[in-house]
Amino acid sequence: MDIRMQCGGVVLMAVLLYFYLRQKRISLDTEKVFFRALLVTFVCIILDIFSILALDYRSRLPELLVRFICKSYLVTLMGVAYCGLLYVCVDIYKKKNYRKNVRKYKLAALAGMILIYFLPMEYRFAADQTTVIYTYGASVYTTYLFAVGFLIVNFFLMKKEKNKINPARREAVQLWMTIWIASSLIQLFNSNLLIVGFMSAIGTAIVYLKLENPETNLDRQSGMFNHGALIQYGRQLFGREQAFSVLTLSLEEPLHKSMRADRTGAADMEMLEFLLHVPDAFIFKNTENEILFVFEDQEKAGEQVRLVSQRFQSGWGKDGQFYVKHCWIYMADAGIVNNVDDMLDLIQCIRQDSAGFAKNSLIVADQARAEKMYQMKKTERLLAEAIEKDRVEVFYQPIFSTRENRFTCAEALVRIRDESGNIVPPGAFIEVAEQNGAILKLGEMIFEKVCRMIGERDIRRYGLHYLEINLSVVQCASEHLFKDYIQIMEKYGIAAEQINLEITESASLDAKAVLLQNMEKMIAHGVRFSLDDFGTGQSNLNYIMDMPVDIVKFDMDMTSSYFKNSKAKYIMDNAIRMIHGMGLEIVSEGVETEEQYQTMKSLGISYIQGYYFSKPLSQEEFWQFIEERNGRLKKAAEPGQSVDFTRSIILPPNVKTASGMVPK
Ligand code: C2E
Ligand code: MG
Ligand code: MG
């Protein structure tokens, strides 16, 4: 019989095995099962050839050996279908359930094997009565029965557990099995065409190329495992609920550029060599700046962490004069997070909010940090939902003008509502929104809501000149800000003078440059700016000099510190003098008591904001408040009456208020 097809299959399988075995691999469960499938297919094709030869040379060989070879071939044929099923099960069942769930298939395969070996097998002879064309009988039918059974279960599982299987794996396995079934059917009805072996090899090659080529798990530049491999491996470890430790080397510069100063590249090579040979760890290049060492043995991890981080304290290259800016993040127990995505998020969070690079420090990722990250994720979800479902509200805090003796403006302060309708204050989400960029959308929503309100109500009729709206530093660094905000103001037909934007000190010089451009364009349009949070370290005197602001807002702490000690008093007196000297106005925030109010007023501060007058109010409450307080202004204009606008009390003629205010 013709064995050329089978020989082609053997060559193909040998090539696959050669490439597979010489590659560096992480010990993924799918990898192990695939390797088994590869071996079984290889053996199956070889046995196919042997069985053909054994049948051809039947007369010269012991009958038992011929039957054994033929039946072994049948067993491996069923084995291919069985391996295909296991390969899908690895994805479906987590490690602890895997064994339990595949036990029944294992037993079935064992039963199949025993039956194939012990049931009878007949030969179909050609016309010459000596050449065997094919084998048949109970043993052969059992093979088909079991193989088809495994295939049916496999297809059934792939359909039922669709969401648990990697779609690429499902597709590859379906193709592999379909090729296999089609070739078996062709061979069944065309006994001269021995294509099953070769087509099995093709099917396995498809899976290899699509999914199991270990090279796809490698980062070509560094030779480490790549991000995709990290995700698969991490999923496997978390799936098994296996304890492990992770050490992250976070580099300030990308790995291959980390030692720019060394033009020879020797220092980079030395470091790479060192990293690649850290013992007891699988090494992954997660990003260009991040290398992860995964230790399955937590005890060994501690020791390695010490040694590896110590090595980085000295330099690289000849004479060790090249250093890299880096920081270490060590998670002694990865069990503090739920899955590999959270693990990478935690590393990312720590990296973002640590100044570790400056000190080349080692930061421990502990339970507290993990909880903080989960809280942040919760806030992110809350925020995203609030933005999507428009559960964003703007509250307004009235601001009193000591010169005009009434409320002349208000600060817009954002709130969001959670799904139960509870109000969430900005302190709980602004930072997160700034970190994940949601502030851009949120800021625009707030601005639009305020503009809509100004457009709907003629705020000037109520004695209000403008509304103050906070701008986050992230928004300030956006090059679209000017265009977007002007567009919104035009949409609602608002005079730019009715808007005052509050800024704080930007961290980076680049952001400051963009902010200045935005400010200049908006100022040309008529918008005015305030410097918020003065006295918190977020804004200082230098910043006032650089920024074209009209108003400086004293932070609550600054206001209250005036009453605490004489030094603070001295600083504040001088700051007020300097700010006034620059021709700017001051708003004093967080004024809560009569004493604070009187003192701020006596210091010549033009605007007072704080609980003394009102907390931030919902839009409805705010208008009620303003109508009540500023509304009386008109009535008070009646001759002979004066008004205490701080309390909205109409006073008898010629009586000064307790605070000494006399209406205009
Ligand atoms: P901020 O801009 O300095 O706003 C003043 C904060 O002080 C407000 O807190 C206000 O309710 C509070 N406050 C005012 N008077 C008193 C007082 O007498 N006593 C006390 N204890 N607190 C007083 P809120 O609304 O929780 O906002 C906190 C911060 O969140 C704001 O500080 C601002 O930085 C940020 N924020 C609020 N709304 C927005 C917004 O729409 N966009 C952006 N980017 N940030 C916002
Ligand atoms: Mg503010
Ligand atoms: Mg403030």
XYZ file of C-alpha atoms and ligand atoms in Angstrom:
712
model
C 0.000 0.000 0.000
C 1.058 3.595 -0.648
C 2.582 5.236 2.434
C 3.821 8.465 0.831
C 1.094 10.585 2.472
C 1.934 9.184 5.902
C 5.617 9.877 5.343
C 4.750 13.491 4.497
C 2.787 13.642 7.766
C 5.723 12.263 9.750
C 8.070 14.864 8.273
C 5.609 17.651 9.055
C 5.143 16.439 12.636
C 8.892 16.037 13.134
C 9.428 19.630 12.019
C 6.699 20.855 14.363
C 8.116 18.886 17.282
C 11.604 20.142 16.569
C 10.525 23.798 16.662
C 8.244 23.229 19.590
C 10.867 21.572 21.770
C 13.699 23.985 21.119
C 11.629 27.045 22.141
C 11.544 28.524 25.629
C 8.124 27.854 27.157
C 6.125 28.852 30.188
C 4.478 25.835 31.714
C 0.945 26.575 30.587
C -1.602 23.785 30.988
C -2.760 24.266 27.402
C 0.841 23.903 26.297
C 1.161 20.592 28.142
C -2.039 19.152 26.678
C -1.142 20.352 23.216
C 2.262 18.715 23.514
C 0.498 15.477 24.381
C -1.732 15.865 21.300
C 1.344 16.542 19.194
C 3.038 13.370 20.437
C -0.078 11.215 20.034
C -0.591 12.452 16.469
C 3.079 11.813 15.690
C 2.924 8.290 17.103
C -0.395 7.718 15.314
C 1.105 8.517 11.917
C 4.165 6.385 12.592
C 1.949 3.491 13.678
C -0.161 4.032 10.591
C 2.958 3.454 8.482
C 4.018 0.507 10.622
C 0.598 -1.087 10.435
C 0.566 -0.779 6.634
C 4.036 -2.319 6.503
C 3.089 -4.996 9.023
C 0.047 -5.923 6.940
C 2.140 -5.969 3.772
C 4.728 -8.244 5.400
C 2.182 -10.204 7.389
C 3.429 -13.539 6.248
C 6.937 -12.862 7.627
C 5.867 -11.464 10.994
C 4.214 -13.088 14.032
C 0.445 -12.625 13.775
C 0.264 -11.260 17.333
C 2.762 -8.510 16.517
C 0.858 -7.535 13.362
C -2.381 -7.311 15.326
C -0.677 -5.417 18.144
C 0.726 -2.811 15.718
C -2.626 -2.421 13.943
C -4.521 -2.107 17.197
C -1.985 0.314 18.663
C -2.577 2.455 15.619
C -6.322 2.322 16.302
C -5.732 3.285 19.952
C -3.708 6.357 18.937
C -6.370 7.245 16.371
C -8.916 7.379 19.165
C -6.221 9.145 21.259
C -6.129 12.068 18.825
C -9.846 12.701 19.342
C -9.380 12.294 23.103
C -6.502 14.847 23.170
C -8.621 17.298 21.166
C -11.282 17.023 23.876
C -8.777 17.533 26.719
C -7.329 20.516 24.924
C -10.728 22.237 25.011
C -11.367 21.162 28.631
C -8.202 22.960 29.807
C -9.800 26.232 28.845
C -13.215 25.408 30.236
C -12.365 24.050 33.657
C -10.224 25.728 36.251
C -7.352 23.640 37.515
C -9.133 22.192 40.559
C -12.208 21.240 38.538
C -10.232 20.082 35.543
C -9.128 16.771 37.033
C -12.600 16.010 38.348
C -14.295 16.849 35.063
C -11.951 14.998 32.737
C -11.834 11.855 34.880
C -14.855 10.400 33.057
C -13.197 11.000 29.670
C -9.999 9.406 30.940
C -11.915 6.328 32.052
C -13.729 6.198 28.716
C -10.413 6.391 26.851
C -9.008 3.601 29.023
C -12.083 1.452 28.406
C -11.814 2.178 24.681
C -8.167 1.149 24.674
C -8.869 -2.151 26.446
C -11.768 -2.944 24.105
C -9.724 -2.118 21.005
C -6.935 -4.426 22.131
C -9.212 -7.299 23.136
C -12.037 -7.231 20.605
C -11.548 -9.129 17.343
C -10.202 -7.535 14.189
C -10.637 -8.975 10.684
C -8.737 -8.426 7.473
C -10.366 -7.544 4.157
C -8.211 -9.153 1.473
C -7.770 -8.096 -2.126
C -8.685 -10.450 -4.951
C -5.286 -12.168 -4.661
C -6.335 -13.290 -1.139
C -2.956 -12.315 0.317
C -2.903 -8.504 0.181
C -4.863 -6.896 2.998
C -6.824 -3.829 1.853
C -8.130 -2.778 5.249
C -9.082 -4.089 8.660
C -12.578 -4.249 10.113
C -14.438 -5.911 12.911
C -15.451 -5.074 16.502
C -12.076 -3.593 17.404
C -12.159 -1.159 14.453
C -15.800 -0.207 15.048
C -15.019 0.444 18.707
C -12.269 2.828 17.635
C -14.702 4.776 15.474
C -17.349 4.681 18.172
C -15.074 6.138 20.833
C -13.403 8.632 18.502
C -16.778 9.886 17.283
C -17.997 9.980 20.900
C -15.085 12.189 21.944
C -15.656 14.407 18.938
C -19.346 14.827 19.706
C -18.630 15.691 23.356
C -15.939 18.112 22.176
C -18.248 19.953 19.785
C -21.018 19.945 22.369
C -18.720 21.483 25.034
C -17.390 24.059 22.591
C -20.959 25.170 21.958
C -22.199 24.987 25.551
C -19.204 26.620 27.211
C -18.615 29.057 24.387
C -17.823 31.963 26.691
C -15.190 30.101 28.653
C -13.083 29.110 25.664
C -10.563 31.331 24.016
C -12.294 32.044 20.654
C -9.073 31.430 18.728
C -8.731 28.044 20.391
C -12.313 27.134 19.560
C -11.807 28.069 15.954
C -8.515 26.177 15.667
C -9.877 23.042 17.356
C -13.000 23.086 15.185
C -10.832 23.258 12.093
C -8.483 20.571 13.382
C -11.340 18.175 14.192
C -13.239 18.925 10.988
C -10.190 18.143 8.860
C -9.728 14.977 10.833
C -13.356 13.828 10.451
C -13.425 14.701 6.746
C -10.235 12.756 6.052
C -11.482 9.755 8.058
C -14.729 9.706 6.056
C -12.855 9.981 2.775
C -10.614 7.122 3.820
C -13.564 5.061 5.049
C -15.248 5.191 1.642
C -12.076 5.174 -0.347
C -9.837 2.597 1.241
C -6.940 3.241 -1.148
C -6.653 6.859 -0.125
C -4.729 6.764 3.153
C -4.934 10.426 4.097
C -5.943 10.402 7.777
C -2.377 10.507 9.096
C -1.309 13.335 6.864
C -4.460 15.356 7.500
C -4.094 14.886 11.298
C -0.649 16.391 10.963
C -2.110 19.315 9.028
C -4.796 19.832 11.711
C -2.212 19.838 14.488
C -0.059 22.229 12.489
C -3.014 24.622 12.289
C -3.375 24.634 16.080
C 0.366 25.060 16.432
C 0.480 28.025 14.093
C -2.654 29.659 15.446
C -2.091 29.199 19.157
C 0.697 27.041 20.366
C 3.787 28.320 18.687
C 5.859 29.132 21.776
C 7.538 31.917 19.860
C 4.338 33.946 20.012
C 4.861 34.085 23.775
C 8.289 35.626 23.450
C 9.387 39.209 23.184
C 11.784 39.173 20.250
C 13.945 42.036 21.436
C 14.649 40.859 24.965
C 14.013 37.104 24.766
C 11.724 37.395 27.789
C 8.124 36.196 27.757
C 5.748 38.868 26.498
C 2.591 40.513 27.813
C 0.294 37.921 26.184
C 2.191 35.111 27.890
C 1.982 36.942 31.201
C -1.787 37.183 30.908
C -2.169 33.476 30.064
C 0.231 32.375 32.757
C -1.327 34.713 35.333
C -4.810 33.398 34.508
C -3.549 29.866 35.008
C -2.007 30.652 38.406
C -5.060 32.543 39.643
C -7.303 29.798 38.226
C -5.420 27.206 40.252
C -5.591 29.472 43.319
C -1.887 28.903 43.553
C 0.208 31.128 45.821
C 2.953 33.050 44.053
C 5.023 36.215 44.327
C 5.661 38.918 41.790
C 8.523 41.327 41.610
C 8.229 44.201 39.152
C 11.148 46.157 37.856
C 9.789 49.473 36.703
C 12.228 51.425 34.569
C 12.007 55.129 33.932
C 13.294 54.655 30.370
C 12.353 51.749 28.051
C 14.461 48.647 28.646
C 16.643 48.924 25.572
C 17.191 52.643 26.075
C 17.683 52.545 29.805
C 21.359 53.295 29.557
C 21.548 55.872 26.812
C 24.827 57.187 28.151
C 26.556 53.926 27.275
C 27.079 54.164 23.547
C 28.702 50.737 23.289
C 25.504 49.032 24.498
C 27.575 46.773 26.749
C 25.873 47.957 29.919
C 22.414 47.278 28.442
C 23.516 43.791 27.419
C 24.967 43.075 30.830
C 21.754 44.130 32.545
C 19.628 42.112 30.126
C 21.774 39.020 30.692
C 21.424 39.480 34.418
C 17.646 39.869 34.221
C 17.231 36.841 31.972
C 19.058 34.649 34.439
C 17.302 35.509 37.671
C 16.795 32.050 39.170
C 13.478 30.438 40.170
C 11.434 32.938 38.186
C 9.564 33.219 34.928
C 10.536 36.554 33.425
C 8.074 38.681 31.466
C 8.462 41.968 29.661
C 5.045 43.441 30.329
C 5.694 46.818 28.721
C 8.774 48.558 27.404
C 9.379 49.907 30.915
C 8.217 47.016 33.021
C 9.681 43.599 33.719
C 7.898 41.103 35.927
C 9.457 38.179 37.740
C 6.944 35.560 38.762
C 8.050 33.192 41.505
C 5.932 30.142 42.163
C 7.995 29.475 45.265
C 7.298 32.342 47.647
C 10.201 31.544 49.945
C 12.732 31.665 47.160
C 11.125 34.886 45.947
C 12.062 36.787 49.103
C 15.686 35.781 48.755
C 15.844 36.629 45.044
C 14.188 39.997 45.574
C 16.934 40.906 48.005
C 19.707 39.779 45.676
C 18.284 41.290 42.512
C 17.497 44.671 44.042
C 20.934 44.730 45.626
C 22.595 44.192 42.258
C 20.844 47.256 40.879
C 22.383 49.446 43.525
C 25.693 49.201 41.700
C 26.241 50.264 38.119
C 26.471 48.357 34.832
C 29.011 48.184 32.028
C 32.761 48.448 32.194
C 33.770 49.953 35.556
C 30.090 49.909 36.539
C 29.558 53.574 35.774
C 26.109 53.311 34.193
C 23.029 53.420 36.369
C 19.358 53.056 35.541
C 16.529 54.939 37.192
C 14.149 52.302 38.396
C 11.902 51.216 41.201
C 10.874 47.785 42.463
C 7.357 46.801 43.325
C 7.176 43.605 45.305
C 3.993 41.641 45.818
C 4.974 38.878 48.230
C 1.546 37.301 47.922
C -0.362 37.787 44.695
C -3.444 36.536 46.538
C -4.145 40.137 47.632
C -5.704 40.642 44.193
C -8.366 38.566 42.431
C -6.957 38.117 38.970
C -4.125 38.940 36.644
C -5.766 42.116 35.321
C -6.142 43.477 38.846
C -2.551 42.490 39.566
C -1.312 44.586 36.639
C -3.637 47.437 37.612
C -2.247 47.433 41.125
C 1.309 47.592 39.813
C 0.239 50.423 37.531
C -1.408 52.352 40.399
C 1.644 52.005 42.599
C 3.910 53.036 39.763
C 1.778 56.107 39.070
C 1.522 57.411 42.571
C 5.016 56.742 43.746
C 8.063 58.897 43.509
C 10.045 55.645 43.571
C 12.183 56.399 40.536
C 13.969 59.211 42.270
C 15.094 56.889 45.024
C 15.377 53.586 43.135
C 13.257 52.278 45.947
C 11.479 49.015 46.683
C 7.766 49.449 47.281
C 5.760 46.689 48.865
C 2.388 46.013 47.272
C 0.360 44.998 50.297
C -3.266 44.451 51.226
C -3.823 48.141 52.014
C -2.632 49.172 48.570
C -4.775 46.529 46.944
C -7.825 47.778 48.837
C -7.085 51.322 47.742
C -6.916 50.139 44.149
C -10.226 48.270 44.430
C -11.804 51.385 45.921
C -10.457 53.359 42.988
C -11.900 50.873 40.521
C -15.247 51.121 42.261
C -15.104 54.888 41.961
C -14.147 54.573 38.305
C -17.231 52.456 37.666
C -19.444 54.818 39.638
C -18.074 57.764 37.717
C -18.394 56.133 34.309
C -21.983 55.198 35.089
C -22.801 58.678 36.395
C -21.410 60.219 33.211
C -23.183 57.745 30.975
C -26.553 58.019 32.732
C -26.183 61.744 33.382
C -26.250 61.470 37.155
C -23.953 64.493 37.328
C -25.308 67.485 39.231
C -23.973 70.941 39.844
C -24.354 72.573 43.241
C -23.747 76.273 43.761
C -22.170 77.994 46.732
C -23.052 81.692 46.946
C -20.176 84.163 47.314
C -20.713 87.412 49.182
C -19.198 90.677 48.002
C -18.095 92.824 50.935
C -18.016 95.834 48.654
C -21.448 95.441 47.115
C -22.912 93.989 50.282
C -24.706 91.186 48.501
C -24.101 87.907 46.777
C -22.529 88.734 43.451
C -21.319 85.353 42.326
C -21.261 81.641 43.163
C -18.969 78.686 42.730
C -20.250 75.705 40.745
C -19.333 72.471 42.552
C -19.936 69.085 41.044
C -21.730 66.167 42.718
C -22.634 62.773 41.336
C -25.345 60.411 42.467
C -24.817 56.705 42.965
C -27.389 54.162 41.781
C -29.347 54.527 45.039
C -29.558 58.271 44.540
C -27.080 59.188 47.291
C -24.921 62.213 46.692
C -21.204 61.560 46.239
C -18.968 64.591 46.926
C -16.167 65.559 44.531
C -13.468 64.655 47.044
C -14.396 61.019 46.377
C -13.997 61.053 42.609
C -12.174 64.077 41.152
C -8.721 62.563 41.685
C -9.770 59.290 40.056
C -11.379 61.197 37.177
C -8.148 63.111 36.690
C -6.126 59.919 36.695
C -8.229 58.040 34.169
C -9.015 61.048 32.016
C -12.780 61.010 32.706
C -12.407 64.567 34.004
C -12.317 65.832 30.411
C -15.826 64.595 29.721
C -17.038 65.374 33.242
C -15.602 68.904 33.155
C -17.313 69.588 29.870
C -20.638 68.273 31.209
C -20.370 70.556 34.239
C -19.467 73.547 32.104
C -22.384 72.870 29.802
C -24.805 72.515 32.716
C -23.668 75.819 34.195
C -23.875 77.569 30.821
C -27.354 76.149 30.256
C -28.453 77.506 33.618
C -26.967 80.942 32.926
C -28.688 80.905 29.548
C -32.041 79.953 31.057
C -31.940 82.493 33.889
C -30.744 86.001 33.451
C -28.363 85.889 36.398
C -27.809 89.639 36.252
C -31.418 90.212 37.287
C -30.538 88.564 40.571
C -27.466 90.689 41.128
C -25.049 87.952 40.090
C -22.186 89.013 37.843
C -20.652 85.650 37.048
C -20.311 82.018 38.098
C -17.044 80.398 39.031
C -16.294 76.980 37.551
C -13.400 74.772 38.571
C -10.979 73.596 35.922
C -8.876 70.553 36.615
C -5.180 70.635 35.730
C -5.865 67.818 33.295
C -8.423 69.950 31.469
C -6.046 72.892 31.474
C -3.492 70.797 29.616
C -5.990 69.938 26.888
C -5.417 71.796 23.665
C -9.124 71.644 22.766
C -10.259 73.378 25.936
C -10.520 76.869 24.493
C -12.377 75.806 21.362
C -14.760 73.466 23.196
C -15.668 75.947 25.918
C -16.207 78.859 23.545
C -18.458 76.614 21.455
C -20.543 75.722 24.507
C -20.862 79.368 25.554
C -21.993 80.270 22.040
C -24.490 77.406 22.039
C -26.259 78.883 25.077
C -25.717 82.521 24.053
C -23.726 83.443 27.140
C -21.605 86.542 27.583
C -18.053 85.450 28.375
C -17.968 87.914 31.314
C -20.449 85.680 33.115
C -17.849 82.938 33.392
C -14.919 82.843 35.764
C -12.720 79.765 35.583
C -10.830 78.583 38.643
C -7.426 77.092 38.006
C -4.829 75.591 40.316
C -1.111 75.259 39.902
C -0.146 72.828 37.103
C 2.427 70.240 37.911
C 4.309 70.225 34.647
C 5.780 73.024 32.598
C 4.280 71.611 29.403
C 0.816 71.663 30.917
C 1.438 75.230 32.058
C 2.362 76.309 28.538
C -0.862 74.849 27.097
C -2.858 76.368 29.952
C -1.396 79.797 29.212
C -2.338 79.506 25.552
C -5.875 78.487 26.510
C -6.103 81.319 29.025
C -4.891 83.963 26.610
C -7.453 82.981 24.006
C -10.285 82.857 26.522
C -9.296 86.142 28.138
C -9.336 87.750 24.686
C -12.883 86.447 24.473
C -13.824 88.016 27.815
C -13.587 85.037 30.219
C -11.867 85.748 33.541
C -9.786 83.479 35.742
C -9.266 82.861 39.442
C -6.398 81.102 41.140
C -7.927 78.516 43.460
C -6.509 76.859 46.576
C -4.039 79.614 47.350
C -2.141 78.715 50.497
C -2.324 74.946 50.130
C 0.917 74.425 48.324
C -1.124 73.901 45.162
C -0.791 77.601 44.348
C 1.824 80.065 45.494
C 2.944 83.631 44.936
C 5.191 82.793 41.984
C 2.250 81.302 40.209
C 0.196 84.476 40.694
C 2.928 86.423 38.968
C 2.959 84.102 35.956
C -0.752 83.625 35.486
C -3.167 86.182 34.082
C -5.731 85.793 36.875
C -8.024 88.482 38.297
C -8.930 86.794 41.523
C -7.009 84.780 44.107
C -8.984 82.363 46.247
C -7.641 81.762 49.745
C -8.084 78.176 50.702
C -10.049 77.306 53.814
C -6.874 76.296 55.647
C -5.287 79.626 54.886
C -8.363 81.455 56.143
C -8.491 79.488 59.379
C -4.743 79.551 60.006
C -4.994 83.312 60.365
C -6.682 82.719 63.696
C -4.223 80.091 64.841
C -0.873 81.780 65.121
C 0.851 85.089 64.722
C 3.225 83.871 61.990
C 0.313 82.805 59.787
C -1.333 86.138 60.495
C 1.800 87.974 59.400
C 2.098 85.916 56.200
C -1.538 86.441 55.370
C -1.426 90.205 56.020
C 1.500 90.489 53.661
C 0.031 88.146 51.060
C -3.150 90.247 51.035
C -1.121 93.422 50.632
C 0.907 91.945 47.798
C -2.110 90.528 45.969
C -3.983 93.787 46.271
C -0.812 95.563 45.183
C -0.925 93.531 41.988
C -4.447 94.801 41.412
C -6.109 91.448 42.076
C -9.172 90.630 44.141
C -9.341 88.019 46.901
C -12.001 85.464 47.791
C -11.719 84.003 51.243
C -13.027 80.410 51.250
C -14.217 78.321 54.153
C -15.491 81.180 56.272
C -17.655 79.554 58.880
C -18.042 81.990 61.759
C -19.044 85.570 62.342
C -15.559 86.246 63.733
C -13.885 84.900 60.586
C -16.233 86.880 58.415
C -15.635 90.136 60.302
C -11.887 89.665 60.291
C -11.684 88.865 56.578
C -13.828 91.832 55.819
C -11.705 94.117 57.963
C -8.627 92.877 56.081
C -10.181 94.298 52.946
C -11.004 90.958 51.347
C -13.567 91.566 48.633
C -15.385 88.241 48.541
C -16.396 85.769 51.221
C -17.412 82.178 50.574
C -18.242 79.674 53.237
C -20.754 77.933 55.439
C -21.226 81.179 57.343
C -23.433 82.176 54.423
C -24.331 78.888 52.881
C -23.188 75.416 52.024
C -23.168 74.507 48.318
C -26.836 74.251 47.300
C -28.690 72.326 44.638
C -29.713 74.471 41.683
C -33.249 74.861 43.009
C -32.175 75.708 46.562
C -29.605 78.094 45.208
C -32.172 80.142 43.311
C -34.440 80.175 46.313
C -31.551 81.412 48.412
C -30.517 84.093 45.932
C -34.078 85.243 45.340
C -34.601 85.511 49.063
C -31.347 87.299 49.820
C -30.585 89.347 46.734
C -34.261 89.683 45.848
C -34.738 91.875 48.900
C -32.134 94.172 47.495
C -34.725 95.688 45.199
C -37.223 96.109 48.002
C -34.525 97.549 50.228
C -33.963 100.204 47.660
C -37.117 101.808 49.040
C -36.043 105.041 50.713
C -35.154 104.910 54.364
C -34.634 101.131 54.686
C -31.393 99.261 55.088
C -30.694 95.554 54.722
C -28.334 93.128 56.381
C -27.629 91.016 53.342
C -25.566 88.585 55.322
C -28.771 87.545 57.058
C -31.420 89.073 54.811
C -32.965 91.052 57.613
C -34.661 94.283 56.698
C -33.648 96.809 59.274
C -35.358 99.979 60.404
C -34.139 103.260 58.849
C -30.660 104.514 59.797
C -29.738 101.414 61.797
C -26.379 99.896 61.069
C -26.125 96.124 60.957
C -24.278 94.231 63.646
C -21.543 93.665 61.159
C -21.413 97.334 60.407
C -22.601 96.943 56.853
C -24.618 99.643 55.289
C -26.315 98.924 52.003
C -25.392 100.989 49.000
P -12.627 74.019 45.899
O -12.733 74.414 44.481
O -11.596 74.701 46.706
O -14.062 74.192 46.501
C -14.303 74.587 47.788
C -14.679 73.432 48.650
O -14.762 73.884 49.976
C -16.045 72.851 48.320
O -15.995 71.493 48.609
C -16.933 73.511 49.334
O -18.099 72.787 49.616
C -16.029 73.564 50.520
N -16.403 74.634 51.427
C -16.815 75.874 51.113
N -17.061 76.574 52.228
C -16.797 75.778 53.288
C -16.845 75.944 54.701
O -17.183 76.966 55.221
N -16.473 74.879 55.455
C -16.075 73.718 54.909
N -15.739 72.728 55.713
N -16.017 73.526 53.570
C -16.368 74.555 52.765
P -16.478 70.435 47.601
O -17.696 70.865 46.900
O -16.513 69.139 48.320
O -15.325 70.414 46.541
C -14.067 69.993 46.880
C -13.119 70.208 45.756
O -13.450 69.393 44.641
C -13.130 71.612 45.201
O -12.362 72.464 46.002
C -12.513 71.404 43.856
O -11.133 71.311 43.940
C -13.076 70.067 43.474
N -14.252 70.286 42.631
C -15.520 70.534 42.999
N -16.278 70.698 41.909
C -15.468 70.572 40.842
C -15.655 70.654 39.442
O -16.744 70.928 38.934
N -14.576 70.440 38.642
C -13.353 70.189 39.157
N -12.334 69.994 38.306
N -13.126 70.115 40.459
C -14.169 70.303 41.301
Mg -12.791 76.015 43.531
Mg -10.754 76.432 46.710
